[in-house]
Amino acid sequence: QVRLVLSGGGSVQSGGSLRLSCTTSEFIYGNDCIAWFRQAPEKERERFGVMESNGTTTYIDSVKGRFSISQDISKNPFYLEMTSLKPEDTAMYFCAAGSRLWGRCSDYSGWEIYWSQGTQVTVST
């Protein structure tokens, strides 16, 4: 059973930056992918970033150019760097991991079977 522990988060003013760290209990390698999700109050959970098993990353348009997924050289932990934060980025954030079933992880969902606890990110005006 892979455990994911998420750290970071907090409150920041609009335009500020935060970094989240996602540490896995086992090394992520082979066909495994990492995804980042968030859920704002009264909104559905949203997957906004994916790191493929080969290290490539994809993002939804609303965070592209502001958020960046990376990993330590030892491949653990994974990081989410958030810059130019906006009030609409306020949400509970999660990281998730799982094995690629086919194609690219960013093309479908359902492979995310291991989840971290959530951490709150609040961006004020």
Short mmCIF file of C-alpha atoms in Angstrom, two decimals:
data_model
loop_
_atom_site.label_atom_id
_atom_site.label_comp_id
_atom_site.label_asym_id
_atom_site.label_seq_id
_atom_site.Cartn_x
_atom_site.Cartn_y
_atom_site.Cartn_z
CA GLN A 1 0.00 0.00 0.00
CA VAL A 2 1.58 3.25 -1.16
CA ARG A 3 1.10 6.18 1.20
CA LEU A 4 1.29 9.78 0.04
CA VAL A 5 1.94 12.57 2.53
CA LEU A 6 1.30 16.12 1.42
CA SER A 7 2.92 19.10 3.11
CA GLY A 8 2.94 22.81 2.49
CA GLY A 9 -0.04 24.99 1.75
CA GLY A 10 -1.30 27.87 3.82
CA SER A 11 -2.43 31.41 3.19
CA VAL A 12 -0.89 33.89 0.80
CA GLN A 13 -1.84 37.17 -0.83
CA SER A 14 -2.77 37.39 -4.47
CA GLY A 15 0.35 37.26 -6.62
CA GLY A 16 2.26 35.26 -4.05
CA SER A 17 3.83 31.82 -4.27
CA LEU A 18 3.60 28.53 -2.43
CA ARG A 19 5.18 25.10 -2.76
CA LEU A 20 3.55 21.80 -1.92
CA SER A 21 5.55 18.60 -1.36
CA CYS A 22 4.12 15.13 -1.97
CA THR A 23 6.20 12.36 -0.38
CA THR A 24 5.51 8.74 -1.26
CA SER A 25 6.18 5.76 0.98
CA GLU A 26 7.60 3.87 -1.99
CA PHE A 27 9.58 5.08 -4.94
CA ILE A 28 7.48 6.01 -7.95
CA TYR A 29 8.99 4.55 -11.10
CA GLY A 30 8.24 2.42 -14.09
CA ASN A 31 4.73 3.09 -15.33
CA ASP A 32 3.68 5.26 -12.39
CA CYS A 33 2.29 8.77 -12.77
CA ILE A 34 1.59 11.62 -10.36
CA ALA A 35 -1.45 13.90 -10.48
CA TRP A 36 -2.42 17.04 -8.63
CA PHE A 37 -6.02 17.82 -7.78
CA ARG A 38 -7.87 20.59 -6.03
CA GLN A 39 -11.39 21.10 -4.81
CA ALA A 40 -12.87 24.50 -4.06
CA PRO A 41 -15.94 24.91 -1.84
CA GLU A 42 -19.11 23.81 -3.62
CA LYS A 43 -17.16 22.83 -6.72
CA GLU A 44 -16.17 19.47 -8.15
CA ARG A 45 -12.69 18.12 -7.69
CA GLU A 46 -10.45 19.22 -10.53
CA ARG A 47 -7.31 17.55 -11.84
CA PHE A 48 -5.02 20.36 -12.91
CA GLY A 49 -1.64 18.73 -13.46
CA VAL A 50 -0.09 15.37 -14.34
CA MET A 51 3.50 14.14 -14.38
CA GLU A 52 3.94 11.16 -16.68
CA SER A 53 6.25 8.25 -15.89
CA ASN A 54 8.82 9.75 -18.27
CA GLY A 55 8.77 13.08 -16.41
CA THR A 56 6.75 15.11 -18.89
CA THR A 57 4.05 17.32 -17.44
CA THR A 58 0.70 18.66 -18.58
CA TYR A 59 -1.55 21.29 -17.03
CA ILE A 60 -5.00 22.71 -17.51
CA ASP A 61 -5.14 26.15 -19.06
CA SER A 62 -6.06 28.00 -15.87
CA VAL A 63 -2.76 27.08 -14.16
CA LYS A 64 -0.48 26.75 -17.19
CA GLY A 65 2.53 29.01 -16.87
CA ARG A 66 1.90 29.57 -13.15
CA PHE A 67 2.08 26.07 -11.67
CA SER A 68 4.93 23.62 -12.13
CA ILE A 69 5.28 19.96 -11.15
CA SER A 70 8.77 18.65 -10.48
CA GLN A 71 10.49 15.92 -8.54
CA ASP A 72 13.59 15.62 -6.45
CA ILE A 73 16.58 14.02 -8.18
CA SER A 74 15.99 10.99 -5.97
CA LYS A 75 12.45 10.89 -7.43
CA ASN A 76 10.90 11.57 -4.03
CA PRO A 77 9.27 13.90 -3.06
CA PHE A 78 7.30 15.50 -5.85
CA TYR A 79 6.73 19.22 -5.78
CA LEU A 80 4.05 21.60 -6.92
CA GLU A 81 5.39 25.12 -7.32
CA MET A 82 2.57 27.68 -7.49
CA THR A 83 3.32 31.24 -8.52
CA SER A 84 1.20 34.28 -9.37
CA LEU A 85 -1.52 32.85 -7.18
CA LYS A 86 -5.05 34.15 -7.59
CA PRO A 87 -8.06 34.08 -5.26
CA GLU A 88 -9.66 31.52 -7.57
CA ASP A 89 -6.81 29.13 -6.73
CA THR A 90 -8.21 28.87 -3.21
CA ALA A 91 -9.04 25.20 -2.62
CA MET A 92 -8.10 22.00 -0.85
CA TYR A 93 -5.18 20.45 -2.70
CA PHE A 94 -4.28 16.76 -3.09
CA CYS A 95 -1.64 14.66 -4.82
CA ALA A 96 -2.37 11.22 -6.21
CA ALA A 97 -0.37 8.40 -7.76
CA GLY A 98 -0.97 5.27 -9.73
CA SER A 99 0.24 3.09 -12.57
CA ARG A 100 -0.27 4.06 -16.19
CA LEU A 101 -2.74 1.66 -17.74
CA TRP A 102 -2.25 2.66 -21.36
CA GLY A 103 -1.19 5.70 -23.39
CA ARG A 104 -0.58 8.88 -21.40
CA CYS A 105 -1.92 9.35 -17.89
CA SER A 106 -3.00 12.87 -18.79
CA ASP A 107 -5.42 11.49 -21.41
CA TYR A 108 -7.70 9.70 -18.94
CA SER A 109 -8.50 9.21 -15.29
CA GLY A 110 -9.07 6.27 -13.01
CA TRP A 111 -5.41 5.32 -12.63
CA GLU A 112 -5.09 7.56 -9.54
CA ILE A 113 -5.53 4.99 -6.77
CA TYR A 114 -3.26 6.34 -4.05
CA TRP A 115 -4.15 9.66 -2.47
CA SER A 116 -2.67 12.08 -0.01
CA GLN A 117 -4.56 13.90 2.68
CA GLY A 118 -5.64 17.38 1.62
CA THR A 119 -3.95 20.66 2.39
CA GLN A 120 -5.67 24.02 2.25
CA VAL A 121 -4.42 26.81 0.03
CA THR A 122 -6.06 30.19 0.57
CA VAL A 123 -5.29 33.19 -1.62
CA SER A 124 -6.56 36.54 -0.45
CA THR A 125 -6.95 39.75 -2.42
#
